[in-house]
């Protein structure tokens, strides 16, 4: 009787050890798979463009974010740029107009989204072309990241306006804008006030709005819907911009399709 109990106890112990061993192997395998997924995730986040499987389908990612969702935010920025330019003209001249476009979108503003995502990534953790500049996230690194981002926005605004304005002037004899009436202008195409104004505005926009809106779009908007919008409205905006550029190159200016004066 005692021998039977000892044998039963030994058998149960062996089963328990076997189950424990199997559990450990399963946990080890599970952790290994998880680490592989994390490694793959980090890897495609470091690539400018990468195809990644989501729900059994391949999606194009740009540094870890679906390209079409970035494009959607870019479309919103293009509309916001049209509104801001008209608001500035309304305040200074009492006029709103088409801004030389058929559609109420100015596509160069959409490029800001892609430039920010590639060059900055995260305002609180500066990421340059997919690589984090600071090894650890500290109060000092967060402050430096914000200062670098703000300086970068202002500098790129100044240099971008200077380059684009002079390019169109030298190549096609077209004066796109003129800052000579403003104080602290450097040339007619660049000035400290516009650079600071647009730079600070972009910084605040990306500081307060960009991340939560992008997260909301990725959660709530279906990928298929975003793709359709990009292939229809997105392409229409690009074609509208190309039409404007062709008009400027061919005739020296783009037609102002409509204008309303309030003074």
XYZ file of N, CA and C in Angstrom:
789
model
N 0.830 -1.201 0.000
C 0.000 0.000 0.000
C 0.866 1.254 0.000
N 1.844 1.242 0.901
C 2.760 2.389 0.969
C 3.556 2.520 -0.329
N 3.957 1.337 -0.844
C 4.726 1.351 -2.089
C 3.885 1.927 -3.228
N 2.616 1.606 -3.267
C 1.722 2.124 -4.299
C 1.615 3.644 -4.205
N 1.520 4.166 -2.960
C 1.424 5.617 -2.753
C 2.703 6.310 -3.204
N 3.863 5.691 -2.884
C 5.143 6.279 -3.280
C 5.253 6.328 -4.802
N 4.833 5.225 -5.465
C 4.882 5.198 -6.926
C 3.963 6.264 -7.546
N 2.775 6.412 -6.951
C 1.823 7.420 -7.458
C 2.380 8.831 -7.274
N 3.012 9.040 -6.070
C 3.593 10.348 -5.787
C 4.748 10.664 -6.747
N 5.573 9.666 -7.016
C 6.704 9.845 -7.930
C 6.213 10.133 -9.343
N 5.160 9.406 -9.749
C 4.604 9.606 -11.084
C 4.029 11.013 -11.242
N 3.337 11.488 -10.189
C 2.749 12.827 -10.216
C 3.824 13.904 -10.268
N 4.916 13.653 -9.507
C 6.024 14.601 -9.477
C 6.662 14.722 -10.859
N 6.831 13.530 -11.524
C 7.426 13.527 -12.849
C 6.545 14.288 -13.846
N 5.204 14.085 -13.732
C 4.277 14.794 -14.606
C 4.347 16.298 -14.376
N 4.450 16.686 -13.100
C 4.534 18.111 -12.762
C 5.792 18.730 -13.330
N 6.922 17.983 -13.174
C 8.189 18.481 -13.694
C 8.146 18.590 -15.217
N 7.474 17.593 -15.836
C 7.352 17.617 -17.300
C 6.526 18.803 -17.753
N 5.389 19.046 -17.018
C 4.540 20.191 -17.349
C 5.293 21.495 -17.158
N 6.052 21.566 -16.040
C 6.824 22.778 -15.760
C 7.856 23.017 -16.846
N 8.520 21.900 -17.237
C 9.522 22.018 -18.296
C 8.905 22.476 -19.598
N 7.739 21.893 -19.909
C 7.029 22.293 -21.125
C 6.616 23.744 -21.063
N 6.152 24.154 -19.856
C 5.746 25.552 -19.660
C 6.911 26.492 -19.853
N 8.073 26.079 -19.299
C 9.260 26.920 -19.461
C 9.649 27.031 -20.922
N 9.558 25.864 -21.629
C 9.897 25.880 -23.052
C 8.934 26.775 -23.825
N 7.619 26.705 -23.459
C 6.626 27.533 -24.125
C 6.870 28.999 -23.837
N 7.193 29.314 -22.568
C 7.472 30.703 -22.206
C 8.692 31.210 -22.950
N 9.722 30.338 -23.025
C 10.942 30.720 -23.730
C 10.666 30.961 -25.212
N 9.864 30.040 -25.791
C 9.507 30.197 -27.208
C 8.683 31.458 -27.424
N 7.739 31.705 -26.483
C 6.896 32.899 -26.584
C 7.714 34.172 -26.488
N 8.645 34.202 -25.536
C 9.508 35.372 -25.377
C 10.387 35.564 -26.600
N 10.862 34.449 -27.151
C 11.682 34.534 -28.359
C 10.906 35.119 -29.512
N 9.646 34.671 -29.673
C 8.804 35.204 -30.750
C 8.518 36.678 -30.543
N 8.260 37.055 -29.273
C 7.989 38.456 -28.952
C 9.202 39.323 -29.267
N 10.389 38.835 -28.876
C 11.608 39.588 -29.160
C 11.836 39.731 -30.663
N 11.488 38.676 -31.415
C 11.617 38.746 -32.875
C 10.693 39.805 -33.448
N 9.443 39.838 -32.948
C 8.467 40.830 -33.417
C 8.957 42.239 -33.100
N 9.464 42.440 -31.858
C 9.971 43.751 -31.462
C 11.150 44.151 -32.328
N 12.045 43.191 -32.584
C 13.221 43.476 -33.411
C 12.808 43.885 -34.820
N 11.828 43.142 -35.389
C 11.348 43.478 -36.723
C 10.688 44.844 -36.729
N 9.906 45.129 -35.666
C 9.220 46.404 -35.551
C 10.224 47.547 -35.511
N 11.258 47.402 -34.675
C 12.286 48.431 -34.586
C 13.036 48.576 -35.890
N 13.232 47.452 -36.584
C 13.987 47.475 -37.838
C 13.239 48.263 -38.909
N 11.918 48.016 -39.080
C 11.213 48.729 -40.139
C 10.955 50.182 -39.755
N 11.017 50.481 -38.460
C 10.916 51.878 -38.046
C 12.171 52.666 -38.398
N 13.276 51.982 -38.641
C 14.527 52.654 -38.989
C 14.671 52.860 -40.492
N 13.732 52.332 -41.282
C 13.824 52.427 -42.732
C 12.929 53.551 -43.238
N 13.447 54.286 -44.225
C 12.658 55.377 -44.803
C 11.379 54.822 -45.415
N 11.511 53.780 -46.228
C 10.342 53.106 -46.791
C 10.478 51.611 -46.544
N 9.391 50.998 -46.111
C 9.411 49.559 -45.851
C 8.006 48.997 -46.040
N 7.925 47.795 -46.600
C 6.659 47.083 -46.707
C 6.509 46.200 -45.485
N 5.353 46.321 -44.809
C 5.143 45.571 -43.568
C 3.770 44.912 -43.615
N 3.677 43.672 -43.156
C 2.404 42.945 -43.162
C 1.512 43.409 -42.020
N 0.288 43.798 -42.366
C -0.722 44.171 -41.376
C -2.025 43.501 -41.779
N -2.540 42.649 -40.921
C -3.774 41.913 -41.199
C -3.687 41.135 -42.511
N -2.517 40.560 -42.770
C -2.340 39.734 -43.956
C -2.120 40.497 -45.247
N -2.009 41.828 -45.169
C -1.797 42.628 -46.364
C -0.567 43.509 -46.200
N 0.087 43.778 -47.319
C 1.301 44.581 -47.299
C 0.953 46.064 -47.327
N 1.566 46.805 -46.416
C 1.368 48.253 -46.378
C 2.719 48.953 -46.477
N 2.710 50.112 -47.133
C 3.930 50.900 -47.250
C 4.071 51.787 -46.023
N 5.185 51.626 -45.327
C 5.461 52.422 -44.128
C 6.609 53.392 -44.387
N 6.565 54.499 -43.698
C 7.626 55.502 -43.756
C 8.076 55.760 -42.320
N 9.239 55.208 -41.977
C 9.736 55.277 -40.597
C 8.661 54.878 -39.580
N 8.026 53.747 -39.835
C 7.112 53.173 -38.856
C 5.673 53.628 -38.923
N 5.336 54.531 -39.843
C 3.957 55.025 -39.980
C 3.491 54.792 -41.412
N 2.251 54.345 -41.553
C 1.705 54.093 -42.886
C 1.767 55.360 -43.740
N 2.277 55.229 -44.955
C 2.454 56.381 -45.846
C 1.135 57.100 -46.106
N 0.042 56.346 -46.297
C -1.238 56.978 -46.632
C -1.750 57.833 -45.482
N -1.483 57.437 -44.240
C -1.933 58.241 -43.102
C -1.121 59.528 -42.987
N 0.170 59.459 -43.305
C 0.973 60.681 -43.364
C 0.451 61.593 -44.476
N 0.055 60.984 -45.576
C -0.477 61.752 -46.702
C -1.774 62.459 -46.295
N -2.621 61.784 -45.533
C -3.866 62.390 -45.050
C -3.564 63.624 -44.208
N -2.593 63.520 -43.299
C -2.197 64.675 -42.482
C -1.620 65.764 -43.384
N -0.882 65.351 -44.427
C -0.339 66.317 -45.373
C -1.440 67.088 -46.093
N -2.507 66.406 -46.475
C -3.644 67.073 -47.118
C -4.259 68.106 -46.179
N -4.392 67.726 -44.909
C -4.915 68.670 -43.904
C -4.004 69.889 -43.776
N -2.692 69.657 -43.798
C -1.726 70.757 -43.703
C -1.803 71.660 -44.939
N -2.037 71.064 -46.110
C -2.156 71.844 -47.334
C -3.367 72.780 -47.266
N -4.465 72.280 -46.713
C -5.657 73.121 -46.533
C -5.390 74.203 -45.486
N -4.737 73.823 -44.386
C -4.429 74.785 -43.333
C -3.519 75.896 -43.865
N -2.554 75.533 -44.727
C -1.678 76.535 -45.329
C -2.452 77.531 -46.165
N -3.438 77.031 -46.929
C -4.303 77.905 -47.728
C -5.075 78.869 -46.820
N -5.579 78.359 -45.720
C -6.331 79.191 -44.766
C -5.422 80.229 -44.123
N -4.227 79.825 -43.687
C -3.295 80.739 -43.017
C -2.855 81.860 -43.953
N -2.526 81.520 -45.196
C -2.107 82.547 -46.145
C -3.226 83.542 -46.413
N -4.453 83.055 -46.525
C -5.578 83.960 -46.735
C -5.870 84.790 -45.487
N -5.675 84.198 -44.311
C -5.877 84.947 -43.070
C -4.867 86.094 -42.971
N -3.613 85.805 -43.316
C -2.577 86.837 -43.285
C -2.881 87.945 -44.291
N -3.347 87.572 -45.469
C -3.670 88.571 -46.492
C -4.911 89.368 -46.105
N -5.833 88.709 -45.415
C -7.028 89.399 -44.951
C -6.674 90.464 -43.919
N -5.760 90.124 -43.019
C -5.358 91.058 -41.960
C -4.568 92.239 -42.533
N -3.664 91.965 -43.470
C -2.785 93.010 -43.999
C -3.408 93.824 -45.136
N -4.237 93.164 -45.978
C -4.762 93.849 -47.160
C -6.285 93.837 -47.263
N -6.944 93.074 -46.410
C -8.401 92.982 -46.478
C -8.891 92.176 -47.666
N -8.064 91.216 -48.121
C -8.395 90.429 -49.312
C -8.228 88.939 -49.032
N -9.117 88.135 -49.585
C -8.906 86.688 -49.648
C -9.015 86.291 -51.113
N -8.233 85.294 -51.531
C -8.244 84.896 -52.932
C -7.951 83.407 -53.072
N -7.812 82.958 -54.303
C -7.636 81.529 -54.599
C -6.224 81.047 -54.335
N -5.300 81.978 -54.083
C -3.874 81.648 -53.899
C -3.333 80.916 -55.121
N -3.841 81.281 -56.300
C -3.390 80.757 -57.585
C -3.740 79.279 -57.798
N -4.608 78.734 -56.956
C -4.993 77.328 -57.075
C -6.480 77.208 -57.392
N -6.848 76.101 -58.006
C -8.266 75.787 -58.207
C -8.845 75.243 -56.906
N -8.135 74.332 -56.288
C -8.567 73.725 -55.026
C -8.005 74.516 -53.848
N -8.696 74.514 -52.704
C -8.205 75.259 -51.531
C -7.113 74.502 -50.766
N -6.075 74.116 -51.488
C -4.959 73.388 -50.897
C -3.659 73.908 -51.509
N -2.653 74.147 -50.676
C -1.333 74.547 -51.158
C -0.376 73.417 -50.815
N -0.040 72.625 -51.815
C 0.671 71.363 -51.582
C 2.042 71.491 -50.907
N 2.824 72.575 -51.110
C 4.105 72.639 -50.393
C 3.970 72.509 -48.878
N 2.823 72.923 -48.334
C 2.625 72.777 -46.896
C 2.520 71.303 -46.500
N 2.048 70.480 -47.420
C 1.958 69.045 -47.134
C 3.340 68.430 -46.954
N 4.327 68.991 -47.655
C 5.688 68.466 -47.542
C 6.260 68.652 -46.146
N 5.721 69.623 -45.400
C 6.199 69.861 -44.030
C 6.003 68.619 -43.173
N 4.872 67.938 -43.372
C 4.574 66.731 -42.593
C 5.635 65.662 -42.835
N 5.961 65.424 -44.097
C 6.953 64.400 -44.433
C 8.347 64.810 -43.962
N 8.668 66.102 -44.105
C 9.974 66.588 -43.650
C 10.105 66.438 -42.137
N 9.040 66.768 -41.415
C 9.067 66.629 -39.957
C 9.228 65.173 -39.558
N 8.476 64.294 -40.203
C 8.517 62.873 -39.849
C 9.890 62.270 -40.120
N 10.544 62.738 -41.188
C 11.854 62.188 -41.554
C 12.974 62.791 -40.721
N 12.974 64.107 -40.565
C 14.105 64.801 -39.943
C 13.993 64.872 -38.425
N 12.775 65.045 -37.905
C 12.587 65.227 -36.453
C 12.023 63.972 -35.794
N 10.909 63.473 -36.305
C 10.287 62.275 -35.747
C 9.475 62.526 -34.502
N 10.128 62.960 -33.433
C 9.472 63.185 -32.162
C 10.072 64.436 -31.534
N 9.235 65.433 -31.256
C 9.738 66.697 -30.708
C 10.442 66.494 -29.380
N 9.947 65.568 -28.558
C 10.543 65.335 -27.238
C 11.712 64.355 -27.271
N 11.908 63.703 -28.406
C 13.006 62.733 -28.526
C 13.526 62.790 -29.960
N 14.329 63.795 -30.238
C 14.758 64.127 -31.602
C 15.319 62.900 -32.318
N 14.693 62.586 -33.458
C 15.076 61.415 -34.239
C 15.454 61.854 -35.638
N 16.706 61.728 -35.998
C 17.208 62.202 -37.292
C 17.300 61.041 -38.271
N 16.424 61.056 -39.280
C 16.371 59.994 -40.275
C 16.293 58.607 -39.627
N 15.361 58.476 -38.678
C 15.097 57.183 -38.058
C 16.023 56.806 -36.919
N 17.018 57.632 -36.618
C 17.982 57.318 -35.557
C 17.876 58.342 -34.433
N 17.677 57.853 -33.226
C 17.539 58.730 -32.072
C 18.870 59.423 -31.770
N 18.822 60.733 -31.591
C 20.027 61.518 -31.325
C 20.501 61.318 -29.898
N 19.558 61.237 -28.956
C 19.898 61.071 -27.542
C 19.673 59.624 -27.116
N 20.643 59.052 -26.427
C 20.579 57.643 -26.039
C 19.498 57.387 -24.998
N 19.315 58.333 -24.072
C 18.306 58.157 -23.025
C 17.395 59.375 -22.979
N 16.168 59.156 -22.541
C 15.168 60.228 -22.464
C 15.227 60.870 -21.076
N 15.741 62.069 -21.001
C 15.857 62.804 -19.745
C 15.248 64.191 -19.920
N 15.161 64.924 -18.826
C 14.635 66.292 -18.893
C 15.512 67.146 -19.811
N 16.825 66.962 -19.680
C 17.766 67.717 -20.512
C 17.587 67.379 -21.989
N 17.444 66.086 -22.318
C 17.292 65.681 -23.718
C 15.979 66.193 -24.297
N 14.918 66.221 -23.484
C 13.621 66.727 -23.943
C 13.707 68.211 -24.265
N 14.350 68.978 -23.382
C 14.512 70.421 -23.605
C 15.345 70.671 -24.864
N 16.456 69.952 -24.997
C 17.317 70.113 -26.169
C 16.594 69.725 -27.455
N 15.795 68.656 -27.395
C 15.033 68.227 -28.569
C 14.071 69.315 -29.025
N 13.399 69.952 -28.074
C 12.457 71.021 -28.411
C 13.170 72.245 -28.971
N 14.309 72.603 -28.377
C 15.080 73.754 -28.866
C 15.594 73.498 -30.277
N 16.132 72.298 -30.511
C 16.638 71.942 -31.844
C 15.512 71.973 -32.875
N 14.350 71.440 -32.506
C 13.210 71.404 -33.429
C 12.757 72.804 -33.795
N 12.625 73.678 -32.798
C 12.201 75.055 -33.056
C 13.203 75.778 -33.952
N 14.498 75.645 -33.626
C 15.544 76.277 -34.442
C 15.530 75.727 -35.863
N 15.275 74.439 -35.983
C 15.250 73.795 -37.303
C 14.087 74.309 -38.140
N 12.906 74.436 -37.546
C 11.742 74.954 -38.258
C 12.000 76.372 -38.763
N 12.521 77.232 -37.908
C 12.787 78.621 -38.294
C 13.852 78.689 -39.386
N 14.909 77.897 -39.235
C 16.006 77.910 -40.214
C 15.548 77.401 -41.570
N 14.799 76.291 -41.574
C 14.323 75.716 -42.829
C 13.333 76.643 -43.530
N 12.512 77.352 -42.749
C 11.594 78.328 -43.336
C 12.367 79.435 -44.040
N 13.374 79.979 -43.348
C 14.195 81.058 -43.913
C 14.917 80.587 -45.175
N 15.622 79.467 -45.075
C 16.409 78.960 -46.204
C 15.516 78.488 -47.351
N 14.374 77.885 -47.013
C 13.458 77.403 -48.039
C 12.877 78.549 -48.848
N 12.411 79.598 -48.182
C 11.868 80.752 -48.895
C 12.949 81.437 -49.732
N 14.145 81.548 -49.177
C 15.258 82.171 -49.894
C 15.592 81.381 -51.168
N 15.655 80.055 -51.046
C 16.019 79.208 -52.182
C 14.923 79.187 -53.247
N 13.673 78.957 -52.837
C 12.568 78.850 -53.803
C 12.326 80.187 -54.495
N 12.328 81.275 -53.725
C 12.101 82.598 -54.304
C 13.148 82.950 -55.347
N 14.411 82.746 -55.011
C 15.487 83.064 -55.946
C 15.506 82.121 -57.142
N 15.145 80.854 -56.928
C 15.116 79.886 -58.026
C 14.121 80.306 -59.103
N 12.906 80.620 -58.707
C 11.889 81.034 -59.668
C 12.245 82.370 -60.308
N 12.867 83.252 -59.537
C 13.270 84.562 -60.065
C 14.351 84.402 -61.132
N 15.391 83.637 -60.837
C 16.517 83.488 -61.766
C 16.160 82.650 -62.990
N 15.373 81.594 -62.767
C 15.070 80.668 -63.874
C 13.941 81.157 -64.780
N 12.904 81.780 -64.189
C 11.721 82.132 -64.974
C 11.368 83.617 -64.905
N 12.151 84.388 -64.132
C 11.881 85.819 -64.030
C 10.598 86.139 -63.301
N 10.183 85.270 -62.414
C 8.922 85.428 -61.684
C 9.212 85.763 -60.224
N 8.567 86.808 -59.725
C 8.688 87.180 -58.317
C 7.461 86.655 -57.563
N 7.667 85.584 -56.811
C 6.540 84.936 -56.141
C 6.016 85.749 -54.964
N 6.911 86.424 -54.242
C 6.492 87.275 -53.121
C 7.577 88.317 -52.880
N 7.269 89.279 -52.009
C 8.209 90.374 -51.770
C 8.099 90.838 -50.316
N 9.190 90.679 -49.558
C 9.206 91.056 -48.144
C 9.885 92.410 -47.900
N 10.163 93.158 -48.977
C 10.918 94.400 -48.789
C 10.151 95.432 -47.958
N 8.844 95.311 -47.895
C 8.054 96.241 -47.089
C 8.047 95.898 -45.610
N 8.638 94.772 -45.236
C 8.659 94.344 -43.842
C 9.998 94.666 -43.196
N 9.988 94.991 -41.897
C 11.263 95.209 -41.206
C 12.048 93.905 -41.065
N 13.367 94.026 -40.983
C 14.281 92.901 -40.787
C 14.220 91.880 -41.931
N 13.917 92.347 -43.129
C 13.989 91.437 -44.277
C 15.452 91.332 -44.715
N 15.835 90.181 -45.175
C 17.203 89.952 -45.629
C 17.285 90.186 -47.133
N 16.374 89.608 -47.866
C 16.182 89.903 -49.288
C 14.679 90.040 -49.468
N 14.242 90.210 -50.722
C 12.795 90.299 -50.920
C 12.115 88.955 -50.706
N 12.907 87.885 -50.674
C 12.333 86.548 -50.537
C 12.508 85.933 -49.146
N 13.199 86.591 -48.251
C 13.416 86.027 -46.916
C 13.511 87.138 -45.889
N 12.982 86.858 -44.714
C 13.021 87.831 -43.629
C 12.940 87.133 -42.287
N 13.399 87.811 -41.249
C 13.403 87.208 -39.916
C 11.990 87.047 -39.363
N 11.128 88.029 -39.629
C 9.759 87.957 -39.092
C 8.979 86.790 -39.701
N 8.956 86.634 -41.035
C 8.272 85.452 -41.600
C 8.881 84.137 -41.125
N 10.224 84.089 -41.034
C 10.887 82.850 -40.605
C 10.486 82.492 -39.181
N 10.480 83.500 -38.291
C 10.083 83.246 -36.903
C 8.592 82.931 -36.809
N 7.781 83.653 -37.572
C 6.337 83.434 -37.520
C 5.939 82.044 -37.981
N 6.402 81.652 -39.168
C 6.083 80.323 -39.688
C 6.773 79.236 -38.869
N 8.014 79.503 -38.432
C 8.753 78.506 -37.648
C 8.091 78.197 -36.324
N 7.728 79.254 -35.588
C 7.056 79.066 -34.293
C 5.682 78.439 -34.498
N 4.975 78.877 -35.553
C 3.653 78.304 -35.840
C 3.734 76.811 -36.117
N 4.710 76.399 -36.927
C 4.897 74.967 -37.221
C 5.261 74.199 -35.959
N 6.133 74.796 -35.142
C 6.539 74.132 -33.900
C 5.331 73.884 -32.998
N 4.511 74.902 -32.803
C 3.336 74.758 -31.941
C 2.346 73.753 -32.518
N 2.212 73.775 -33.826
C 1.299 72.838 -34.475
C 1.734 71.393 -34.243
N 3.017 71.130 -34.436
C 3.513 69.766 -34.243
C 3.650 69.431 -32.765
N 3.864 70.430 -31.937
C 3.974 70.215 -30.496
C 2.630 69.824 -29.883
N 1.556 70.466 -30.328
C 0.264 70.309 -29.671
C -0.751 69.482 -30.450
N -0.618 69.440 -31.783
C -1.686 68.869 -32.602
C -1.272 67.612 -33.357
N -0.086 67.630 -33.957
C 0.296 66.593 -34.920
C 0.194 65.170 -34.365
N 0.860 64.912 -33.232
C 0.907 63.545 -32.698
C -0.465 63.000 -32.340
N -1.309 63.755 -31.570
C -2.635 63.203 -31.256
C -3.529 63.038 -32.478
N -3.432 63.950 -33.459
C -4.259 63.838 -34.658
C -3.819 62.646 -35.499
N -2.504 62.454 -35.646
C -2.010 61.297 -36.401
C -2.451 60.001 -35.724
N -2.360 59.950 -34.396
C -2.807 58.767 -33.663
C -4.290 58.514 -33.859
N -5.094 59.587 -33.847
C -6.540 59.464 -34.042
C -6.861 58.947 -35.439
N -6.166 59.475 -36.438
C -6.390 59.048 -37.821
C -6.038 57.572 -37.988
N -4.933 57.152 -37.404
C -4.509 55.754 -37.533
C -5.479 54.806 -36.817
N -6.099 55.272 -35.745
C -7.024 54.409 -35.004
C -8.414 54.364 -35.639
N -8.896 55.514 -36.096
C -10.291 55.620 -36.499
C -10.525 55.465 -38.008
N -9.549 55.868 -38.818
C -9.758 55.805 -40.265
C -9.297 54.466 -40.820
N -10.154 53.867 -41.633
C -9.781 52.605 -42.260
C -8.698 52.856 -43.307
N -7.779 51.912 -43.392
C -6.670 52.046 -44.330
C -7.178 52.194 -45.764
N -8.210 51.439 -46.109
C -8.768 51.474 -47.465
C -9.333 52.859 -47.781
N -10.009 53.462 -46.804
C -10.574 54.804 -46.996
C -9.464 55.829 -47.197
N -8.425 55.740 -46.356
C -7.292 56.660 -46.475
C -6.626 56.526 -47.843
N -6.518 55.295 -48.308
C -5.879 55.058 -49.609
C -6.701 55.665 -50.741
N -8.022 55.534 -50.670
C -8.898 56.100 -51.705
C -8.778 57.624 -51.731
N -8.760 58.246 -50.549
C -8.626 59.710 -50.471
C -7.308 60.163 -51.083
N -6.242 59.440 -50.796
C -4.924 59.795 -51.336
C -4.873 59.651 -52.849
N -5.539 58.616 -53.372
C -5.515 58.361 -54.811
C -6.468 59.264 -55.592
N -7.372 59.951 -54.907
C -8.307 60.858 -55.580
C -7.963 62.312 -55.247
N -8.312 62.746 -54.060
C -8.051 64.136 -53.655
C -6.554 64.433 -53.627
N -5.759 63.479 -53.132
C -4.317 63.693 -53.047
C -3.692 63.943 -54.405
N -4.065 63.135 -55.389
C -3.529 63.298 -56.742
C -4.059 64.580 -57.382
N -5.330 64.920 -57.110
C -5.913 66.150 -57.660
C -5.150 67.381 -57.155
N -4.741 67.371 -55.892
C -3.979 68.489 -55.324
C -2.627 68.617 -56.009
N -1.967 67.488 -56.239
C -0.663 67.502 -56.920
C -0.815 68.035 -58.339
N -1.848 67.601 -59.065
C -2.078 68.057 -60.434
C -2.391 69.550 -60.471
N -3.130 70.028 -59.485
C -3.441 71.461 -59.399
C -2.162 72.278 -59.217
N -1.253 71.777 -58.387
C 0.024 72.465 -58.182
C 0.869 72.443 -59.443
N 0.885 71.317 -60.145
C 1.633 71.225 -61.401
C 1.064 72.184 -62.444
N -0.268 72.311 -62.490
C -0.910 73.269 -63.404
C -0.432 74.682 -63.115
N -0.389 75.054 -61.835
C 0.068 76.390 -61.447
C 1.518 76.617 -61.865
N 2.373 75.606 -61.651
C 3.780 75.729 -62.006
C 3.974 75.878 -63.506
N 3.209 75.129 -64.298
C 3.294 75.222 -65.760
C 2.863 76.615 -66.223
N 1.804 77.163 -65.611
C 1.336 78.508 -65.961
C 2.411 79.554 -65.675
N 3.074 79.407 -64.531
C 4.125 80.364 -64.173
C 5.286 80.270 -65.157
N 5.685 79.049 -65.496
C 6.812 78.871 -66.422
C 6.459 79.338 -67.835
N 5.207 79.155 -68.249
C 4.812 79.490 -69.619
C 4.457 80.965 -69.790
N 3.766 81.541 -68.801
C 3.242 82.901 -68.954
C 3.843 83.910 -67.969
N 4.722 83.443 -67.081
C 5.348 84.355 -66.125
C 4.540 84.580 -64.872
N 3.318 84.094 -64.831
C 2.479 84.206 -63.637
C 1.331 83.204 -63.734
N 0.780 82.885 -62.564
C -0.386 82.002 -62.529
C -1.631 82.864 -62.365
N -2.726 82.514 -63.033
C -3.941 83.334 -62.923
C -4.547 83.252 -61.525
N -4.960 84.414 -61.017
C -5.702 84.448 -59.764
C -7.166 84.200 -60.111
N -7.675 83.036 -59.832
C -8.980 82.606 -60.314
C -10.142 83.386 -59.695
N -9.973 83.785 -58.449
C -10.999 84.604 -57.810
C -10.375 85.390 -56.652
N -10.989 86.502 -56.320
C -10.499 87.352 -55.238
C -11.666 88.162 -54.675
N -11.703 88.294 -53.358
C -12.755 89.057 -52.692
C -12.097 90.111 -51.805
N -12.495 91.390 -52.011
C -11.942 92.494 -51.218
C -12.980 92.939 -50.179
N -12.560 93.062 -48.928
C -13.468 93.444 -47.845
C -13.255 94.895 -47.390
N -12.419 95.637 -48.097
C -12.169 97.033 -47.716
C -12.548 97.966 -48.856
